[in-house]
Amino acid sequence: MCIRDRCNTTVKINSNTQLNVVWDLRLFDYKDTIEEITDQAKNEAKMEKNLNKIEEKWKDVQFELMPHKGSADIKILKMSDENFETLEEHQVIIQNMFASKFLAYFETTVVKWQKWLAAIFEVIQLLGDVQKSWSFLENLFIYSEEVKKELP
C-alpha cells in the first residue's frame, strides 16, 4: 500500500512541487505510517537485489573438467571452491528470506531458488560420491591384472 492511500492524499509530488504544498499535506501526522511503508519498501528492495544477484550468478556457473590423478584421458567434474562457497552463501540468504516478514511479494521466487540451490547442492554431493567410488574402484578395474584376465 502506498503513502498516498494510507494518508488519504491525492497530491502528486514532482520536481516542481513547492515545499509549502508538501507541508500542507501534514505528512508529519502520518510519521509512523510513512516509516512503516518506507521500511517495507527498503527491505523489499534489499530482497529483490539479493534475488537478482543470485540469479545473475547462477545463470553462468559451469562445472569444470579436471584431469583425474594427472591423467589426460580421464576427467572429473568439479565445481570451483569459490562457486561452492557462493552456493552455501546463497542458500543461507534464501533461508533468511523465509524468516523475513517482507517475504510475501517474493515468496514464489524464493521458493523456486530454494529448490534450485538445493538441487545444485545435491548434484554436487552425488557427483562427489560417484567420483570417490570410481577412484576407489579404479585401481581394481584398471590396474589389476587378475581382474583384467577375468573381464571380457
PDB file of C-alpha atoms in Angstrom:
ATOM      1  CA  MET A   1       0.000   0.000   0.000  1.00  0.00           C
ATOM      2  CA  CYS A   2       1.416   3.381  -0.911  1.00  0.00           C
ATOM      3  CA  ILE A   3       1.698   6.516   1.200  1.00  0.00           C
ATOM      4  CA  ARG A   4      -0.976   8.266  -0.859  1.00  0.00           C
ATOM      5  CA  ASP A   5      -3.549   5.598   0.045  1.00  0.00           C
ATOM      6  CA  ARG A   6      -2.650   5.385   3.723  1.00  0.00           C
ATOM      7  CA  CYS A   7      -2.547   9.163   4.219  1.00  0.00           C
ATOM      8  CA  ASN A   8      -5.653   9.885   2.106  1.00  0.00           C
ATOM      9  CA  THR A   9      -3.891  12.345  -0.151  1.00  0.00           C
ATOM     10  CA  THR A  10      -4.167  12.898  -3.888  1.00  0.00           C
ATOM     11  CA  VAL A  11      -1.383  15.411  -4.448  1.00  0.00           C
ATOM     12  CA  LYS A  12       1.294  14.322  -6.874  1.00  0.00           C
ATOM     13  CA  ILE A  13       4.761  15.397  -5.880  1.00  0.00           C
ATOM     14  CA  ASN A  14       7.310  16.097  -8.575  1.00  0.00           C
ATOM     15  CA  SER A  15      10.368  18.275  -9.084  1.00  0.00           C
ATOM     16  CA  ASN A  16       8.199  21.417  -9.419  1.00  0.00           C
ATOM     17  CA  THR A  17       6.291  20.896  -6.164  1.00  0.00           C
ATOM     18  CA  GLN A  18       6.945  23.650  -3.661  1.00  0.00           C
ATOM     19  CA  LEU A  19       7.746  22.991  -0.019  1.00  0.00           C
ATOM     20  CA  ASN A  20       4.580  24.664   1.244  1.00  0.00           C
ATOM     21  CA  VAL A  21       2.476  22.140  -0.736  1.00  0.00           C
ATOM     22  CA  VAL A  22       4.313  19.277   0.952  1.00  0.00           C
ATOM     23  CA  TRP A  23       3.954  20.967   4.338  1.00  0.00           C
ATOM     24  CA  ASP A  24       0.206  21.408   3.808  1.00  0.00           C
ATOM     25  CA  LEU A  25      -0.127  17.644   3.296  1.00  0.00           C
ATOM     26  CA  ARG A  26       0.680  17.320   7.012  1.00  0.00           C
ATOM     27  CA  LEU A  27       2.667  14.144   6.368  1.00  0.00           C
ATOM     28  CA  PHE A  28       4.213  14.563   9.827  1.00  0.00           C
ATOM     29  CA  ASP A  29       0.828  13.453  11.206  1.00  0.00           C
ATOM     30  CA  TYR A  30       1.447  10.097   9.496  1.00  0.00           C
ATOM     31  CA  LYS A  31       5.016   9.615  10.699  1.00  0.00           C
ATOM     32  CA  ASP A  32       4.567   6.016  11.894  1.00  0.00           C
ATOM     33  CA  THR A  33       2.681   5.006   8.775  1.00  0.00           C
ATOM     34  CA  ILE A  34       5.295   6.543   6.487  1.00  0.00           C
ATOM     35  CA  GLU A  35       8.130   4.890   8.429  1.00  0.00           C
ATOM     36  CA  GLU A  36       6.375   1.529   8.143  1.00  0.00           C
ATOM     37  CA  ILE A  37       5.869   1.903   4.389  1.00  0.00           C
ATOM     38  CA  THR A  38       9.422   3.077   3.749  1.00  0.00           C
ATOM     39  CA  ASP A  39      10.831   0.293   5.921  1.00  0.00           C
ATOM     40  CA  GLN A  40       8.849  -2.262   3.939  1.00  0.00           C
ATOM     41  CA  ALA A  41       9.978  -0.732   0.634  1.00  0.00           C
ATOM     42  CA  LYS A  42      13.614  -0.685   1.779  1.00  0.00           C
ATOM     43  CA  ASN A  43      13.517  -4.336   2.875  1.00  0.00           C
ATOM     44  CA  GLU A  44      11.728  -5.462  -0.270  1.00  0.00           C
ATOM     45  CA  ALA A  45      14.318  -3.628  -2.371  1.00  0.00           C
ATOM     46  CA  LYS A  46      17.110  -5.391  -0.475  1.00  0.00           C
ATOM     47  CA  MET A  47      15.406  -8.756  -1.017  1.00  0.00           C
ATOM     48  CA  GLU A  48      14.956  -8.017  -4.722  1.00  0.00           C
ATOM     49  CA  LYS A  49      18.620  -7.008  -5.021  1.00  0.00           C
ATOM     50  CA  ASN A  50      19.723 -10.283  -3.397  1.00  0.00           C
ATOM     51  CA  LEU A  51      17.448 -12.332  -5.662  1.00  0.00           C
ATOM     52  CA  ASN A  52      18.812 -10.542  -8.737  1.00  0.00           C
ATOM     53  CA  LYS A  53      22.375 -11.159  -7.520  1.00  0.00           C
ATOM     54  CA  ILE A  54      21.637 -14.866  -7.043  1.00  0.00           C
ATOM     55  CA  GLU A  55      20.031 -15.174 -10.468  1.00  0.00           C
ATOM     56  CA  GLU A  56      22.891 -13.320 -12.152  1.00  0.00           C
ATOM     57  CA  LYS A  57      25.472 -15.604 -10.537  1.00  0.00           C
ATOM     58  CA  TRP A  58      23.835 -18.941 -11.313  1.00  0.00           C
ATOM     59  CA  LYS A  59      22.897 -18.353 -14.922  1.00  0.00           C
ATOM     60  CA  ASP A  60      26.549 -18.752 -15.981  1.00  0.00           C
ATOM     61  CA  VAL A  61      28.072 -21.172 -13.458  1.00  0.00           C
ATOM     62  CA  GLN A  62      29.520 -24.298 -15.041  1.00  0.00           C
ATOM     63  CA  PHE A  63      31.257 -27.381 -13.773  1.00  0.00           C
ATOM     64  CA  GLU A  64      34.942 -27.662 -14.538  1.00  0.00           C
ATOM     65  CA  LEU A  65      36.578 -30.676 -16.194  1.00  0.00           C
ATOM     66  CA  MET A  66      39.656 -31.529 -14.172  1.00  0.00           C
ATOM     67  CA  PRO A  67      42.245 -34.203 -15.000  1.00  0.00           C
ATOM     68  CA  HIS A  68      41.886 -37.217 -12.729  1.00  0.00           C
ATOM     69  CA  LYS A  69      45.123 -38.016 -10.885  1.00  0.00           C
ATOM     70  CA  GLY A  70      47.105 -36.185 -13.555  1.00  0.00           C
ATOM     71  CA  SER A  71      45.648 -38.313 -16.363  1.00  0.00           C
ATOM     72  CA  ALA A  72      44.941 -36.541 -19.632  1.00  0.00           C
ATOM     73  CA  ASP A  73      42.413 -39.211 -20.646  1.00  0.00           C
ATOM     74  CA  ILE A  74      40.215 -39.327 -17.547  1.00  0.00           C
ATOM     75  CA  LYS A  75      38.404 -36.195 -16.402  1.00  0.00           C
ATOM     76  CA  ILE A  76      36.296 -35.476 -13.341  1.00  0.00           C
ATOM     77  CA  LEU A  77      33.617 -32.827 -12.971  1.00  0.00           C
ATOM     78  CA  LYS A  78      34.145 -30.304 -10.228  1.00  0.00           C
ATOM     79  CA  MET A  79      32.629 -27.056  -9.061  1.00  0.00           C
ATOM     80  CA  SER A  80      35.211 -24.478  -8.089  1.00  0.00           C
ATOM     81  CA  ASP A  81      35.647 -23.855  -4.365  1.00  0.00           C
ATOM     82  CA  GLU A  82      34.615 -20.238  -4.906  1.00  0.00           C
ATOM     83  CA  ASN A  83      31.343 -21.275  -6.561  1.00  0.00           C
ATOM     84  CA  PHE A  84      30.666 -23.861  -3.853  1.00  0.00           C
ATOM     85  CA  GLU A  85      31.146 -21.212  -1.148  1.00  0.00           C
ATOM     86  CA  THR A  86      28.824 -18.914  -3.087  1.00  0.00           C
ATOM     87  CA  LEU A  87      26.259 -21.725  -3.258  1.00  0.00           C
ATOM     88  CA  GLU A  88      26.345 -22.125   0.517  1.00  0.00           C
ATOM     89  CA  GLU A  89      26.156 -18.350   0.994  1.00  0.00           C
ATOM     90  CA  HIS A  90      23.152 -18.077  -1.318  1.00  0.00           C
ATOM     91  CA  GLN A  91      21.397 -20.925   0.472  1.00  0.00           C
ATOM     92  CA  VAL A  92      21.783 -19.005   3.747  1.00  0.00           C
ATOM     93  CA  ILE A  93      20.478 -15.806   2.121  1.00  0.00           C
ATOM     94  CA  ILE A  94      17.425 -17.666   0.794  1.00  0.00           C
ATOM     95  CA  GLN A  95      16.818 -19.314   4.170  1.00  0.00           C
ATOM     96  CA  ASN A  96      16.970 -15.916   5.878  1.00  0.00           C
ATOM     97  CA  MET A  97      14.399 -14.583   3.437  1.00  0.00           C
ATOM     98  CA  PHE A  98      11.920 -17.154   4.735  1.00  0.00           C
ATOM     99  CA  ALA A  99      12.270 -15.605   8.196  1.00  0.00           C
ATOM    100  CA  SER A 100      11.522 -12.122   6.869  1.00  0.00           C
ATOM    101  CA  LYS A 101       8.093 -10.566   7.353  1.00  0.00           C
ATOM    102  CA  PHE A 102       8.566  -8.994   3.900  1.00  0.00           C
ATOM    103  CA  LEU A 103       8.625 -12.350   2.064  1.00  0.00           C
ATOM    104  CA  ALA A 104       5.057 -12.257   0.697  1.00  0.00           C
ATOM    105  CA  TYR A 105       5.757 -10.400  -2.545  1.00  0.00           C
ATOM    106  CA  PHE A 106       8.757 -12.608  -3.445  1.00  0.00           C
ATOM    107  CA  GLU A 107       7.643 -15.916  -1.938  1.00  0.00           C
ATOM    108  CA  THR A 108       7.247 -17.782  -5.242  1.00  0.00           C
ATOM    109  CA  THR A 109      10.694 -16.696  -6.424  1.00  0.00           C
ATOM    110  CA  VAL A 110      12.316 -17.500  -3.075  1.00  0.00           C
ATOM    111  CA  VAL A 111      10.761 -20.996  -3.024  1.00  0.00           C
ATOM    112  CA  LYS A 112      11.984 -21.549  -6.599  1.00  0.00           C
ATOM    113  CA  TRP A 113      15.553 -20.563  -5.668  1.00  0.00           C
ATOM    114  CA  GLN A 114      15.473 -22.659  -2.519  1.00  0.00           C
ATOM    115  CA  LYS A 115      14.615 -25.727  -4.627  1.00  0.00           C
ATOM    116  CA  TRP A 116      17.132 -24.929  -7.362  1.00  0.00           C
ATOM    117  CA  LEU A 117      20.020 -24.286  -4.981  1.00  0.00           C
ATOM    118  CA  ALA A 118      19.167 -27.448  -3.028  1.00  0.00           C
ATOM    119  CA  ALA A 119      19.178 -29.409  -6.307  1.00  0.00           C
ATOM    120  CA  ILE A 120      22.568 -27.978  -7.279  1.00  0.00           C
ATOM    121  CA  PHE A 121      23.948 -28.891  -3.856  1.00  0.00           C
ATOM    122  CA  GLU A 122      22.544 -32.428  -4.106  1.00  0.00           C
ATOM    123  CA  VAL A 123      24.017 -32.929  -7.594  1.00  0.00           C
ATOM    124  CA  ILE A 124      27.426 -31.785  -6.348  1.00  0.00           C
ATOM    125  CA  GLN A 125      27.240 -34.187  -3.396  1.00  0.00           C
ATOM    126  CA  LEU A 126      26.143 -37.123  -5.570  1.00  0.00           C
ATOM    127  CA  LEU A 127      28.772 -36.320  -8.168  1.00  0.00           C
ATOM    128  CA  GLY A 128      31.419 -36.301  -5.455  1.00  0.00           C
ATOM    129  CA  ASP A 129      30.188 -39.647  -4.104  1.00  0.00           C
ATOM    130  CA  VAL A 130      30.256 -41.272  -7.554  1.00  0.00           C
ATOM    131  CA  GLN A 131      33.726 -39.924  -8.304  1.00  0.00           C
ATOM    132  CA  LYS A 132      35.042 -41.126  -4.924  1.00  0.00           C
ATOM    133  CA  SER A 133      33.635 -44.572  -5.631  1.00  0.00           C
ATOM    134  CA  TRP A 134      35.289 -44.525  -9.052  1.00  0.00           C
ATOM    135  CA  SER A 135      38.618 -43.518  -7.516  1.00  0.00           C
ATOM    136  CA  PHE A 136      38.361 -46.408  -5.096  1.00  0.00           C
ATOM    137  CA  LEU A 137      37.388 -48.941  -7.764  1.00  0.00           C
ATOM    138  CA  GLU A 138      39.700 -47.580 -10.441  1.00  0.00           C
ATOM    139  CA  ASN A 139      42.730 -49.468  -9.134  1.00  0.00           C
ATOM    140  CA  LEU A 140      40.736 -52.670  -9.020  1.00  0.00           C
ATOM    141  CA  PHE A 141      39.344 -52.495 -12.555  1.00  0.00           C
ATOM    142  CA  ILE A 142      42.101 -50.725 -14.463  1.00  0.00           C
ATOM    143  CA  TYR A 143      45.353 -51.660 -12.806  1.00  0.00           C
ATOM    144  CA  SER A 144      44.631 -55.164 -11.501  1.00  0.00           C
ATOM    145  CA  GLU A 145      45.946 -57.830 -13.876  1.00  0.00           C
ATOM    146  CA  GLU A 146      43.790 -60.501 -12.210  1.00  0.00           C
ATOM    147  CA  VAL A 147      40.590 -58.579 -12.849  1.00  0.00           C
ATOM    148  CA  LYS A 148      41.657 -57.806 -16.426  1.00  0.00           C
ATOM    149  CA  LYS A 149      42.002 -61.554 -17.070  1.00  0.00           C
ATOM    150  CA  GLU A 150      38.502 -62.213 -15.725  1.00  0.00           C
ATOM    151  CA  LEU A 151      36.778 -59.383 -17.606  1.00  0.00           C
ATOM    152  CA  PRO A 152      35.913 -59.758 -21.297  1.00  0.00           C
TER     153      PRO A 152
END
